[in-house]
Amino acid sequence: MNTFLRHRRLRVSANLRRMVREHRVGVEDLVYPVFVQEGLEGREEISAMPGVYHLGLDALRREVAEISELGIPAVLLFGIPLEKDELSHSAYHPHGVVQEAVRAAKAENPDLVVITDVCLCQYNPAGHCGLVRDGKIVNDESLALIAQTALSHAEAGADVVAPSDMMDGRVRSIRDGLDENGFTEVAILSYAVKYASAFYGPFREAAHSAPAFGDRKTYQMDPANVREAVKEALTDLDEGADMLMVKPALSYMDVTRAVREACHVPVATYNVSGEYSMIKAAAARGWIDERAIVEEMLTSFKRAGADFIITYHAKDMARWLRERA
């Protein structure tokens, strides 16, 4: 008599495997990051991120049309201004690059969920996420400008604001500013768990935001810490965050799981630039099967507990899902 278990019975055909599959990635799980550059006409490819572009407002509308046709429900907007100054005025100007990008995206597709990155790093010459005083990134003075930036995005029509600066108290400052000005329905997706990661390298080129001095380790998290991640997430929930993000994704799936288990709100993970560029580079050399790798990787993020995934692979994944349907 055969007494061992035959687990392979449920793997004998593709349809049976599909029936018992525990985790799936759907197009509704995808958010596509977009870089909008003030004063640019058309688009320019970002050399460190093949297939990803700096977009002018005209090209942004064409991109939104393509994203919408693919069924991707949301974008995350990053802005690259023409001018930078110590107080990051372009970040919260009513007609700044992100504010105009929000209006353009909504004009093209009012139903698209428009999420805006809220930070100061692209808008000041120091390239840091808060105000700089005597060579230090100051926390409390930065909060008013961060909140003002988020409010200006809401006024332009953003559905969700996503503070990425990692200043303490910024979620409460943003929530208070939004509510006091009547934007009670604008949600906050907090970059609650954002590590000081080497995986951000290509993004520095994409966002023109490399620090002019030092690094971001005094405000972004130490990659060695998990308990601290849960503490950050719970703090942002207490301050009014509606959703939480873990960034990066690939090397931090244990953190995504820990946040998922501790918090009862939607959790996102950000499949960042370095993760994207490594796959693109290896695929270009024929070393990997790009589609198989991306599908496996995105599924692993869902398995770790992510409700949705911010990824530069979103358009490709949407096409592959359509082919599979």
PDB file of C-alpha atoms in Angstrom:
ATOM      1  CA  MET A   1       0.000   0.000   0.000  1.00  0.00           C
ATOM      2  CA  ASN A   2       1.247   3.460  -0.945  1.00  0.00           C
ATOM      3  CA  THR A   3       1.433   5.602   2.207  1.00  0.00           C
ATOM      4  CA  PHE A   4       3.289   8.712   1.075  1.00  0.00           C
ATOM      5  CA  LEU A   5       1.406  11.835  -0.041  1.00  0.00           C
ATOM      6  CA  ARG A   6       1.301  12.585  -3.767  1.00  0.00           C
ATOM      7  CA  HIS A   7       1.474  16.369  -3.895  1.00  0.00           C
ATOM      8  CA  ARG A   8       2.131  16.205  -7.634  1.00  0.00           C
ATOM      9  CA  ARG A   9      -1.490  15.235  -8.314  1.00  0.00           C
ATOM     10  CA  LEU A  10      -2.432  18.923  -8.205  1.00  0.00           C
ATOM     11  CA  ARG A  11       0.321  19.892 -10.634  1.00  0.00           C
ATOM     12  CA  VAL A  12      -0.356  17.561 -13.543  1.00  0.00           C
ATOM     13  CA  SER A  13      -1.945  20.145 -15.875  1.00  0.00           C
ATOM     14  CA  ALA A  14      -1.850  23.881 -16.443  1.00  0.00           C
ATOM     15  CA  ASN A  15      -5.570  24.285 -15.749  1.00  0.00           C
ATOM     16  CA  LEU A  16      -5.381  22.346 -12.500  1.00  0.00           C
ATOM     17  CA  ARG A  17      -2.407  24.410 -11.382  1.00  0.00           C
ATOM     18  CA  ARG A  18      -4.392  27.574 -12.133  1.00  0.00           C
ATOM     19  CA  MET A  19      -7.365  26.308 -10.119  1.00  0.00           C
ATOM     20  CA  VAL A  20      -5.335  25.766  -6.943  1.00  0.00           C
ATOM     21  CA  ARG A  21      -3.006  28.755  -7.268  1.00  0.00           C
ATOM     22  CA  GLU A  22      -2.886  30.683  -4.003  1.00  0.00           C
ATOM     23  CA  HIS A  23      -1.740  34.122  -5.166  1.00  0.00           C
ATOM     24  CA  ARG A  24      -2.265  36.035  -8.403  1.00  0.00           C
ATOM     25  CA  VAL A  25      -1.233  39.359  -9.864  1.00  0.00           C
ATOM     26  CA  GLY A  26      -3.959  41.193 -11.750  1.00  0.00           C
ATOM     27  CA  VAL A  27      -3.825  44.435 -13.677  1.00  0.00           C
ATOM     28  CA  GLU A  28      -5.820  46.021 -10.845  1.00  0.00           C
ATOM     29  CA  ASP A  29      -2.789  45.425  -8.570  1.00  0.00           C
ATOM     30  CA  LEU A  30      -0.465  47.648 -10.617  1.00  0.00           C
ATOM     31  CA  VAL A  31       0.567  51.286 -10.205  1.00  0.00           C
ATOM     32  CA  TYR A  32       2.836  52.835 -12.846  1.00  0.00           C
ATOM     33  CA  PRO A  33       5.402  55.484 -11.785  1.00  0.00           C
ATOM     34  CA  VAL A  34       5.723  58.423 -14.188  1.00  0.00           C
ATOM     35  CA  PHE A  35       8.385  61.156 -14.371  1.00  0.00           C
ATOM     36  CA  VAL A  36       7.150  64.509 -15.676  1.00  0.00           C
ATOM     37  CA  GLN A  37       9.752  67.120 -16.563  1.00  0.00           C
ATOM     38  CA  GLU A  38       8.862  70.789 -16.653  1.00  0.00           C
ATOM     39  CA  GLY A  39       9.570  72.485 -19.979  1.00  0.00           C
ATOM     40  CA  LEU A  40      10.203  69.244 -21.861  1.00  0.00           C
ATOM     41  CA  GLU A  41       8.483  68.609 -25.176  1.00  0.00           C
ATOM     42  CA  GLY A  42       7.875  64.980 -26.028  1.00  0.00           C
ATOM     43  CA  ARG A  43       9.840  62.401 -24.080  1.00  0.00           C
ATOM     44  CA  GLU A  44      13.429  61.368 -23.384  1.00  0.00           C
ATOM     45  CA  GLU A  45      14.495  57.878 -22.336  1.00  0.00           C
ATOM     46  CA  ILE A  46      16.232  57.539 -18.987  1.00  0.00           C
ATOM     47  CA  SER A  47      19.487  55.780 -19.829  1.00  0.00           C
ATOM     48  CA  ALA A  48      19.721  53.848 -16.560  1.00  0.00           C
ATOM     49  CA  MET A  49      16.124  52.622 -16.886  1.00  0.00           C
ATOM     50  CA  PRO A  50      15.478  51.317 -20.420  1.00  0.00           C
ATOM     51  CA  GLY A  51      11.856  51.752 -21.438  1.00  0.00           C
ATOM     52  CA  VAL A  52      11.195  54.486 -18.843  1.00  0.00           C
ATOM     53  CA  TYR A  53      11.034  58.123 -19.919  1.00  0.00           C
ATOM     54  CA  HIS A  54      11.043  61.706 -18.801  1.00  0.00           C
ATOM     55  CA  LEU A  55       7.774  63.096 -20.156  1.00  0.00           C
ATOM     56  CA  GLY A  56       6.566  66.538 -21.083  1.00  0.00           C
ATOM     57  CA  LEU A  57       2.920  67.344 -20.440  1.00  0.00           C
ATOM     58  CA  ASP A  58       1.975  66.488 -24.019  1.00  0.00           C
ATOM     59  CA  ALA A  59       3.693  63.104 -23.787  1.00  0.00           C
ATOM     60  CA  LEU A  60       2.127  62.549 -20.364  1.00  0.00           C
ATOM     61  CA  ARG A  61      -1.349  62.699 -21.856  1.00  0.00           C
ATOM     62  CA  ARG A  62      -0.382  60.112 -24.466  1.00  0.00           C
ATOM     63  CA  GLU A  63       1.109  57.954 -21.700  1.00  0.00           C
ATOM     64  CA  VAL A  64      -2.094  58.204 -19.663  1.00  0.00           C
ATOM     65  CA  ALA A  65      -4.097  57.142 -22.711  1.00  0.00           C
ATOM     66  CA  GLU A  66      -1.863  54.080 -23.140  1.00  0.00           C
ATOM     67  CA  ILE A  67      -1.964  53.192 -19.433  1.00  0.00           C
ATOM     68  CA  SER A  68      -5.730  53.537 -19.382  1.00  0.00           C
ATOM     69  CA  GLU A  69      -6.167  51.349 -22.448  1.00  0.00           C
ATOM     70  CA  LEU A  70      -4.108  48.652 -20.721  1.00  0.00           C
ATOM     71  CA  GLY A  71      -6.424  48.790 -17.710  1.00  0.00           C
ATOM     72  CA  ILE A  72      -3.807  49.996 -15.211  1.00  0.00           C
ATOM     73  CA  PRO A  73      -5.844  51.844 -12.576  1.00  0.00           C
ATOM     74  CA  ALA A  74      -3.297  54.281 -11.128  1.00  0.00           C
ATOM     75  CA  VAL A  75      -0.128  56.294 -11.657  1.00  0.00           C
ATOM     76  CA  LEU A  76       2.404  57.690  -9.216  1.00  0.00           C
ATOM     77  CA  LEU A  77       3.610  61.101 -10.393  1.00  0.00           C
ATOM     78  CA  PHE A  78       7.108  62.478  -9.842  1.00  0.00           C
ATOM     79  CA  GLY A  79       8.004  66.003 -10.928  1.00  0.00           C
ATOM     80  CA  ILE A  80      11.263  67.451 -12.217  1.00  0.00           C
ATOM     81  CA  PRO A  81      11.176  71.269 -12.026  1.00  0.00           C
ATOM     82  CA  LEU A  82      13.059  73.840 -14.053  1.00  0.00           C
ATOM     83  CA  GLU A  83      14.114  75.782 -10.958  1.00  0.00           C
ATOM     84  CA  LYS A  84      15.363  74.768  -7.522  1.00  0.00           C
ATOM     85  CA  ASP A  85      15.858  76.863  -4.404  1.00  0.00           C
ATOM     86  CA  GLU A  86      16.541  76.343  -0.718  1.00  0.00           C
ATOM     87  CA  LEU A  87      12.842  76.555   0.218  1.00  0.00           C
ATOM     88  CA  SER A  88      11.739  74.237  -2.608  1.00  0.00           C
ATOM     89  CA  HIS A  89       9.171  76.753  -3.875  1.00  0.00           C
ATOM     90  CA  SER A  90       8.511  74.742  -7.045  1.00  0.00           C
ATOM     91  CA  ALA A  91       7.244  71.831  -4.942  1.00  0.00           C
ATOM     92  CA  TYR A  92       4.149  73.716  -3.766  1.00  0.00           C
ATOM     93  CA  HIS A  93       3.645  76.298  -6.514  1.00  0.00           C
ATOM     94  CA  PRO A  94       0.013  76.138  -7.723  1.00  0.00           C
ATOM     95  CA  HIS A  95       1.251  75.668 -11.288  1.00  0.00           C
ATOM     96  CA  GLY A  96       4.292  73.542 -10.555  1.00  0.00           C
ATOM     97  CA  VAL A  97       5.196  70.531 -12.663  1.00  0.00           C
ATOM     98  CA  VAL A  98       3.331  67.958 -10.546  1.00  0.00           C
ATOM     99  CA  GLN A  99       0.294  70.177 -10.167  1.00  0.00           C
ATOM    100  CA  GLU A 100       0.055  70.652 -13.924  1.00  0.00           C
ATOM    101  CA  ALA A 101       0.710  66.950 -14.470  1.00  0.00           C
ATOM    102  CA  VAL A 102      -2.214  66.079 -12.193  1.00  0.00           C
ATOM    103  CA  ARG A 103      -4.487  68.347 -14.231  1.00  0.00           C
ATOM    104  CA  ALA A 104      -3.260  66.885 -17.521  1.00  0.00           C
ATOM    105  CA  ALA A 105      -3.697  63.284 -16.347  1.00  0.00           C
ATOM    106  CA  LYS A 106      -7.194  63.960 -15.044  1.00  0.00           C
ATOM    107  CA  ALA A 107      -8.131  65.769 -18.258  1.00  0.00           C
ATOM    108  CA  GLU A 108      -7.107  62.696 -20.252  1.00  0.00           C
ATOM    109  CA  ASN A 109      -8.817  60.179 -17.935  1.00  0.00           C
ATOM    110  CA  PRO A 110     -10.886  61.473 -14.998  1.00  0.00           C
ATOM    111  CA  ASP A 111     -11.226  57.926 -13.637  1.00  0.00           C
ATOM    112  CA  LEU A 112      -7.483  57.307 -13.371  1.00  0.00           C
ATOM    113  CA  VAL A 113      -6.307  57.215  -9.748  1.00  0.00           C
ATOM    114  CA  VAL A 114      -3.625  59.887  -9.568  1.00  0.00           C
ATOM    115  CA  ILE A 115      -1.139  59.476  -6.729  1.00  0.00           C
ATOM    116  CA  THR A 116       1.485  62.159  -6.192  1.00  0.00           C
ATOM    117  CA  ASP A 117       4.881  61.774  -4.595  1.00  0.00           C
ATOM    118  CA  VAL A 118       5.202  64.407  -1.874  1.00  0.00           C
ATOM    119  CA  CYS A 119       8.807  65.330  -1.169  1.00  0.00           C
ATOM    120  CA  LEU A 120      11.227  68.247  -1.426  1.00  0.00           C
ATOM    121  CA  CYS A 121      14.345  66.503  -2.767  1.00  0.00           C
ATOM    122  CA  GLN A 122      13.779  67.274  -6.450  1.00  0.00           C
ATOM    123  CA  TYR A 123      13.091  70.919  -5.698  1.00  0.00           C
ATOM    124  CA  ASN A 124      16.115  72.104  -3.705  1.00  0.00           C
ATOM    125  CA  PRO A 125      19.781  72.212  -4.751  1.00  0.00           C
ATOM    126  CA  ALA A 126      20.850  70.123  -1.737  1.00  0.00           C
ATOM    127  CA  GLY A 127      18.808  67.184  -3.022  1.00  0.00           C
ATOM    128  CA  HIS A 128      17.519  66.332   0.441  1.00  0.00           C
ATOM    129  CA  CYS A 129      13.958  65.530   1.455  1.00  0.00           C
ATOM    130  CA  GLY A 130      13.692  68.297   4.066  1.00  0.00           C
ATOM    131  CA  LEU A 131      15.036  71.773   4.651  1.00  0.00           C
ATOM    132  CA  VAL A 132      18.778  72.058   5.208  1.00  0.00           C
ATOM    133  CA  ARG A 133      20.174  74.250   7.979  1.00  0.00           C
ATOM    134  CA  ASP A 134      23.930  74.387   8.643  1.00  0.00           C
ATOM    135  CA  GLY A 135      24.463  71.110   6.843  1.00  0.00           C
ATOM    136  CA  LYS A 136      21.698  69.255   8.685  1.00  0.00           C
ATOM    137  CA  ILE A 137      18.288  68.142   7.456  1.00  0.00           C
ATOM    138  CA  VAL A 138      15.863  69.727   9.905  1.00  0.00           C
ATOM    139  CA  ASN A 139      12.635  67.944  10.699  1.00  0.00           C
ATOM    140  CA  ASP A 140      10.055  70.264  12.208  1.00  0.00           C
ATOM    141  CA  GLU A 141      10.661  73.229   9.904  1.00  0.00           C
ATOM    142  CA  SER A 142      10.195  70.920   6.927  1.00  0.00           C
ATOM    143  CA  LEU A 143       6.704  69.784   7.926  1.00  0.00           C
ATOM    144  CA  ALA A 144       4.878  72.969   6.914  1.00  0.00           C
ATOM    145  CA  LEU A 145       6.360  72.883   3.398  1.00  0.00           C
ATOM    146  CA  ILE A 146       5.639  69.176   2.991  1.00  0.00           C
ATOM    147  CA  ALA A 147       2.039  69.719   4.076  1.00  0.00           C
ATOM    148  CA  GLN A 148       1.765  72.708   1.748  1.00  0.00           C
ATOM    149  CA  THR A 149       3.038  70.573  -1.129  1.00  0.00           C
ATOM    150  CA  ALA A 150       0.458  67.870  -0.437  1.00  0.00           C
ATOM    151  CA  LEU A 151      -2.317  70.473  -0.246  1.00  0.00           C
ATOM    152  CA  SER A 152      -1.292  71.960  -3.603  1.00  0.00           C
ATOM    153  CA  HIS A 153      -1.503  68.486  -5.166  1.00  0.00           C
ATOM    154  CA  ALA A 154      -4.982  67.985  -3.729  1.00  0.00           C
ATOM    155  CA  GLU A 155      -6.070  71.373  -5.036  1.00  0.00           C
ATOM    156  CA  ALA A 156      -4.884  70.315  -8.506  1.00  0.00           C
ATOM    157  CA  GLY A 157      -7.044  67.176  -8.336  1.00  0.00           C
ATOM    158  CA  ALA A 158      -4.864  64.398  -6.893  1.00  0.00           C
ATOM    159  CA  ASP A 159      -6.764  61.443  -5.468  1.00  0.00           C
ATOM    160  CA  VAL A 160      -3.971  60.266  -3.177  1.00  0.00           C
ATOM    161  CA  VAL A 161      -0.885  62.023  -1.791  1.00  0.00           C
ATOM    162  CA  ALA A 162       2.158  59.916  -0.931  1.00  0.00           C
ATOM    163  CA  PRO A 163       4.718  61.527   1.379  1.00  0.00           C
ATOM    164  CA  SER A 164       8.143  59.976   0.803  1.00  0.00           C
ATOM    165  CA  ASP A 165      10.339  62.340   2.826  1.00  0.00           C
ATOM    166  CA  MET A 166      10.494  60.289   6.060  1.00  0.00           C
ATOM    167  CA  MET A 167      10.325  63.362   8.285  1.00  0.00           C
ATOM    168  CA  ASP A 168       8.740  62.528  11.639  1.00  0.00           C
ATOM    169  CA  GLY A 169       5.201  63.876  11.950  1.00  0.00           C
ATOM    170  CA  ARG A 170       4.619  64.558   8.277  1.00  0.00           C
ATOM    171  CA  VAL A 171       1.512  62.387   7.966  1.00  0.00           C
ATOM    172  CA  ARG A 172      -0.252  64.275  10.771  1.00  0.00           C
ATOM    173  CA  SER A 173       0.778  67.622   9.277  1.00  0.00           C
ATOM    174  CA  ILE A 174      -0.549  66.584   5.861  1.00  0.00           C
ATOM    175  CA  ARG A 175      -3.800  65.163   7.230  1.00  0.00           C
ATOM    176  CA  ASP A 176      -4.467  68.305   9.261  1.00  0.00           C
ATOM    177  CA  GLY A 177      -3.741  70.535   6.271  1.00  0.00           C
ATOM    178  CA  LEU A 178      -5.971  68.568   3.945  1.00  0.00           C
ATOM    179  CA  ASP A 179      -8.874  68.367   6.381  1.00  0.00           C
ATOM    180  CA  GLU A 180      -8.705  72.031   7.363  1.00  0.00           C
ATOM    181  CA  ASN A 181      -8.997  72.968   3.686  1.00  0.00           C
ATOM    182  CA  GLY A 182     -11.891  70.667   2.865  1.00  0.00           C
ATOM    183  CA  PHE A 183      -9.948  67.797   1.260  1.00  0.00           C
ATOM    184  CA  THR A 184     -11.205  65.159   3.649  1.00  0.00           C
ATOM    185  CA  GLU A 185     -11.616  62.601   0.848  1.00  0.00           C
ATOM    186  CA  VAL A 186      -8.022  62.804  -0.386  1.00  0.00           C
ATOM    187  CA  ALA A 187      -6.215  59.712   0.888  1.00  0.00           C
ATOM    188  CA  ILE A 188      -2.683  59.430   2.217  1.00  0.00           C
ATOM    189  CA  LEU A 189      -0.448  56.601   1.028  1.00  0.00           C
ATOM    190  CA  SER A 190       2.496  56.931   3.363  1.00  0.00           C
ATOM    191  CA  TYR A 191       5.981  55.791   2.431  1.00  0.00           C
ATOM    192  CA  ALA A 192       5.915  54.552   6.017  1.00  0.00           C
ATOM    193  CA  VAL A 193       8.763  52.072   5.635  1.00  0.00           C
ATOM    194  CA  LYS A 194      11.408  53.536   3.359  1.00  0.00           C
ATOM    195  CA  TYR A 195      14.914  52.197   3.679  1.00  0.00           C
ATOM    196  CA  ALA A 196      18.208  53.956   2.918  1.00  0.00           C
ATOM    197  CA  SER A 197      18.801  51.563   0.050  1.00  0.00           C
ATOM    198  CA  ALA A 198      21.411  51.127  -2.659  1.00  0.00           C
ATOM    199  CA  PHE A 199      18.595  49.923  -4.930  1.00  0.00           C
ATOM    200  CA  TYR A 200      17.565  53.545  -5.615  1.00  0.00           C
ATOM    201  CA  GLY A 201      20.590  54.300  -7.808  1.00  0.00           C
ATOM    202  CA  PRO A 202      18.910  54.675 -11.229  1.00  0.00           C
ATOM    203  CA  PHE A 203      16.131  56.788  -9.685  1.00  0.00           C
ATOM    204  CA  ARG A 204      18.671  59.501  -8.907  1.00  0.00           C
ATOM    205  CA  GLU A 205      19.101  60.003 -12.657  1.00  0.00           C
ATOM    206  CA  ALA A 206      15.378  59.738 -13.278  1.00  0.00           C
ATOM    207  CA  ALA A 207      14.373  62.328 -10.669  1.00  0.00           C
ATOM    208  CA  HIS A 208      17.506  64.526 -10.767  1.00  0.00           C
ATOM    209  CA  SER A 209      17.558  64.207  -6.991  1.00  0.00           C
ATOM    210  CA  ALA A 210      20.966  62.938  -5.882  1.00  0.00           C
ATOM    211  CA  PRO A 211      22.032  64.521  -2.575  1.00  0.00           C
ATOM    212  CA  ALA A 212      24.607  67.278  -2.996  1.00  0.00           C
ATOM    213  CA  PHE A 213      26.267  66.188   0.239  1.00  0.00           C
ATOM    214  CA  GLY A 214      26.123  63.272   2.622  1.00  0.00           C
ATOM    215  CA  ASP A 215      23.372  60.680   2.369  1.00  0.00           C
ATOM    216  CA  ARG A 216      19.830  60.074   3.618  1.00  0.00           C
ATOM    217  CA  LYS A 217      20.620  57.684   6.429  1.00  0.00           C
ATOM    218  CA  THR A 218      19.588  60.136   9.165  1.00  0.00           C
ATOM    219  CA  TYR A 219      15.961  59.984   8.011  1.00  0.00           C
ATOM    220  CA  GLN A 220      15.531  56.870   5.861  1.00  0.00           C
ATOM    221  CA  MET A 221      15.631  53.515   7.650  1.00  0.00           C
ATOM    222  CA  ASP A 222      18.521  51.167   8.357  1.00  0.00           C
ATOM    223  CA  PRO A 223      18.155  48.082   6.091  1.00  0.00           C
ATOM    224  CA  ALA A 224      18.917  45.831   9.067  1.00  0.00           C
ATOM    225  CA  ASN A 225      15.749  46.772  10.991  1.00  0.00           C
ATOM    226  CA  VAL A 226      12.332  45.103  10.915  1.00  0.00           C
ATOM    227  CA  ARG A 227      10.809  45.947  14.300  1.00  0.00           C
ATOM    228  CA  GLU A 228      11.442  49.604  13.536  1.00  0.00           C
ATOM    229  CA  ALA A 229       9.470  49.201  10.297  1.00  0.00           C
ATOM    230  CA  VAL A 230       6.395  48.058  12.200  1.00  0.00           C
ATOM    231  CA  LYS A 231       6.799  50.973  14.606  1.00  0.00           C
ATOM    232  CA  GLU A 232       7.005  53.444  11.702  1.00  0.00           C
ATOM    233  CA  ALA A 233       3.926  51.906  10.087  1.00  0.00           C
ATOM    234  CA  LEU A 234       1.857  52.012  13.277  1.00  0.00           C
ATOM    235  CA  THR A 235       2.903  55.610  13.911  1.00  0.00           C
ATOM    236  CA  ASP A 236       1.772  56.701  10.458  1.00  0.00           C
ATOM    237  CA  LEU A 237      -1.535  54.916  10.932  1.00  0.00           C
ATOM    238  CA  ASP A 238      -2.033  56.772  14.206  1.00  0.00           C
ATOM    239  CA  GLU A 239      -1.292  60.059  12.420  1.00  0.00           C
ATOM    240  CA  GLY A 240      -3.910  59.450   9.738  1.00  0.00           C
ATOM    241  CA  ALA A 241      -2.403  57.393   6.918  1.00  0.00           C
ATOM    242  CA  ASP A 242      -4.968  55.445   4.892  1.00  0.00           C
ATOM    243  CA  MET A 243      -2.456  53.114   3.215  1.00  0.00           C
ATOM    244  CA  LEU A 244       1.150  52.133   3.866  1.00  0.00           C
ATOM    245  CA  MET A 245       4.110  51.449   1.616  1.00  0.00           C
ATOM    246  CA  VAL A 246       7.243  49.350   1.976  1.00  0.00           C
ATOM    247  CA  LYS A 247      10.163  50.446  -0.201  1.00  0.00           C
ATOM    248  CA  PRO A 248      12.141  48.723  -1.739  1.00  0.00           C
ATOM    249  CA  ALA A 249      10.241  45.536  -2.522  1.00  0.00           C
ATOM    250  CA  LEU A 250      12.539  42.712  -3.571  1.00  0.00           C
ATOM    251  CA  SER A 251      14.917  42.505  -0.610  1.00  0.00           C
ATOM    252  CA  TYR A 252      12.250  43.491   1.914  1.00  0.00           C
ATOM    253  CA  MET A 253       9.483  40.942   1.483  1.00  0.00           C
ATOM    254  CA  ASP A 254       9.881  39.905   5.125  1.00  0.00           C
ATOM    255  CA  VAL A 255       9.170  43.517   6.050  1.00  0.00           C
ATOM    256  CA  THR A 256       6.089  43.604   3.837  1.00  0.00           C
ATOM    257  CA  ARG A 257       4.844  40.499   5.636  1.00  0.00           C
ATOM    258  CA  ALA A 258       5.546  42.004   9.068  1.00  0.00           C
ATOM    259  CA  VAL A 259       3.701  45.228   8.186  1.00  0.00           C
ATOM    260  CA  ARG A 260       0.831  43.266   6.629  1.00  0.00           C
ATOM    261  CA  GLU A 261       0.368  41.244   9.812  1.00  0.00           C
ATOM    262  CA  ALA A 262       0.536  44.267  12.118  1.00  0.00           C
ATOM    263  CA  CYS A 263      -1.656  46.695  10.175  1.00  0.00           C
ATOM    264  CA  HIS A 264      -5.209  46.337   8.898  1.00  0.00           C
ATOM    265  CA  VAL A 265      -5.030  48.802   6.002  1.00  0.00           C
ATOM    266  CA  PRO A 266      -3.935  48.337   2.384  1.00  0.00           C
ATOM    267  CA  VAL A 267      -0.195  47.784   2.045  1.00  0.00           C
ATOM    268  CA  ALA A 268       1.759  48.653  -1.102  1.00  0.00           C
ATOM    269  CA  THR A 269       5.284  47.745  -2.066  1.00  0.00           C
ATOM    270  CA  TYR A 270       7.512  49.724  -4.435  1.00  0.00           C
ATOM    271  CA  ASN A 271       9.476  47.655  -6.954  1.00  0.00           C
ATOM    272  CA  VAL A 272      12.209  50.263  -7.264  1.00  0.00           C
ATOM    273  CA  SER A 273      14.524  51.435 -10.015  1.00  0.00           C
ATOM    274  CA  GLY A 274      17.542  49.280  -9.192  1.00  0.00           C
ATOM    275  CA  GLU A 275      15.394  46.156  -9.144  1.00  0.00           C
ATOM    276  CA  TYR A 276      13.954  47.111 -12.526  1.00  0.00           C
ATOM    277  CA  SER A 277      17.290  48.020 -14.110  1.00  0.00           C
ATOM    278  CA  MET A 278      18.997  44.790 -13.011  1.00  0.00           C
ATOM    279  CA  ILE A 279      16.331  42.746 -14.738  1.00  0.00           C
ATOM    280  CA  LYS A 280      16.486  44.886 -17.870  1.00  0.00           C
ATOM    281  CA  ALA A 281      20.275  44.612 -18.026  1.00  0.00           C
ATOM    282  CA  ALA A 282      20.294  40.839 -17.557  1.00  0.00           C
ATOM    283  CA  ALA A 283      17.474  40.357 -20.068  1.00  0.00           C
ATOM    284  CA  ALA A 284      19.276  42.481 -22.674  1.00  0.00           C
ATOM    285  CA  ARG A 285      22.228  40.094 -22.425  1.00  0.00           C
ATOM    286  CA  GLY A 286      20.044  37.038 -22.755  1.00  0.00           C
ATOM    287  CA  TRP A 287      20.905  35.837 -19.270  1.00  0.00           C
ATOM    288  CA  ILE A 288      17.297  35.584 -18.032  1.00  0.00           C
ATOM    289  CA  ASP A 289      13.763  35.225 -19.331  1.00  0.00           C
ATOM    290  CA  GLU A 290      12.456  38.715 -18.564  1.00  0.00           C
ATOM    291  CA  ARG A 291       8.766  37.856 -18.642  1.00  0.00           C
ATOM    292  CA  ALA A 292       9.144  34.790 -16.446  1.00  0.00           C
ATOM    293  CA  ILE A 293      11.310  36.666 -13.942  1.00  0.00           C
ATOM    294  CA  VAL A 294       8.956  39.649 -13.712  1.00  0.00           C
ATOM    295  CA  GLU A 295       5.846  37.510 -13.327  1.00  0.00           C
ATOM    296  CA  GLU A 296       7.522  35.437 -10.605  1.00  0.00           C
ATOM    297  CA  MET A 297       8.824  38.513  -8.805  1.00  0.00           C
ATOM    298  CA  LEU A 298       5.518  40.408  -8.798  1.00  0.00           C
ATOM    299  CA  THR A 299       3.705  37.297  -7.612  1.00  0.00           C
ATOM    300  CA  SER A 300       6.178  37.034  -4.740  1.00  0.00           C
ATOM    301  CA  PHE A 301       5.252  40.552  -3.644  1.00  0.00           C
ATOM    302  CA  LYS A 302       1.613  39.545  -3.484  1.00  0.00           C
ATOM    303  CA  ARG A 303       2.566  36.392  -1.591  1.00  0.00           C
ATOM    304  CA  ALA A 304       4.457  38.526   0.929  1.00  0.00           C
ATOM    305  CA  GLY A 305       1.263  40.465   1.616  1.00  0.00           C
ATOM    306  CA  ALA A 306       1.219  43.460  -0.724  1.00  0.00           C
ATOM    307  CA  ASP A 307      -2.250  44.578  -1.805  1.00  0.00           C
ATOM    308  CA  PHE A 308      -0.846  46.508  -4.763  1.00  0.00           C
ATOM    309  CA  ILE A 309       2.522  46.994  -6.421  1.00  0.00           C
ATOM    310  CA  ILE A 310       4.182  50.154  -7.696  1.00  0.00           C
ATOM    311  CA  THR A 311       6.377  48.972 -10.548  1.00  0.00           C
ATOM    312  CA  TYR A 312       8.066  50.156 -13.743  1.00  0.00           C
ATOM    313  CA  HIS A 313       7.119  46.772 -15.194  1.00  0.00           C
ATOM    314  CA  ALA A 314       3.399  47.648 -14.993  1.00  0.00           C
ATOM    315  CA  LYS A 315       2.785  48.194 -18.700  1.00  0.00           C
ATOM    316  CA  ASP A 316       4.597  45.017 -19.715  1.00  0.00           C
ATOM    317  CA  MET A 317       2.796  43.027 -17.046  1.00  0.00           C
ATOM    318  CA  ALA A 318      -0.569  44.402 -18.154  1.00  0.00           C
ATOM    319  CA  ARG A 319       0.162  43.277 -21.725  1.00  0.00           C
ATOM    320  CA  TRP A 320       1.228  39.821 -20.587  1.00  0.00           C
ATOM    321  CA  LEU A 321      -1.913  39.437 -18.490  1.00  0.00           C
ATOM    322  CA  ARG A 322      -3.992  40.387 -21.511  1.00  0.00           C
ATOM    323  CA  GLU A 323      -2.227  37.794 -23.658  1.00  0.00           C
ATOM    324  CA  ARG A 324      -2.860  35.155 -21.028  1.00  0.00           C
ATOM    325  CA  ALA A 325      -6.578  35.947 -20.698  1.00  0.00           C
TER     326      ALA A 325
END
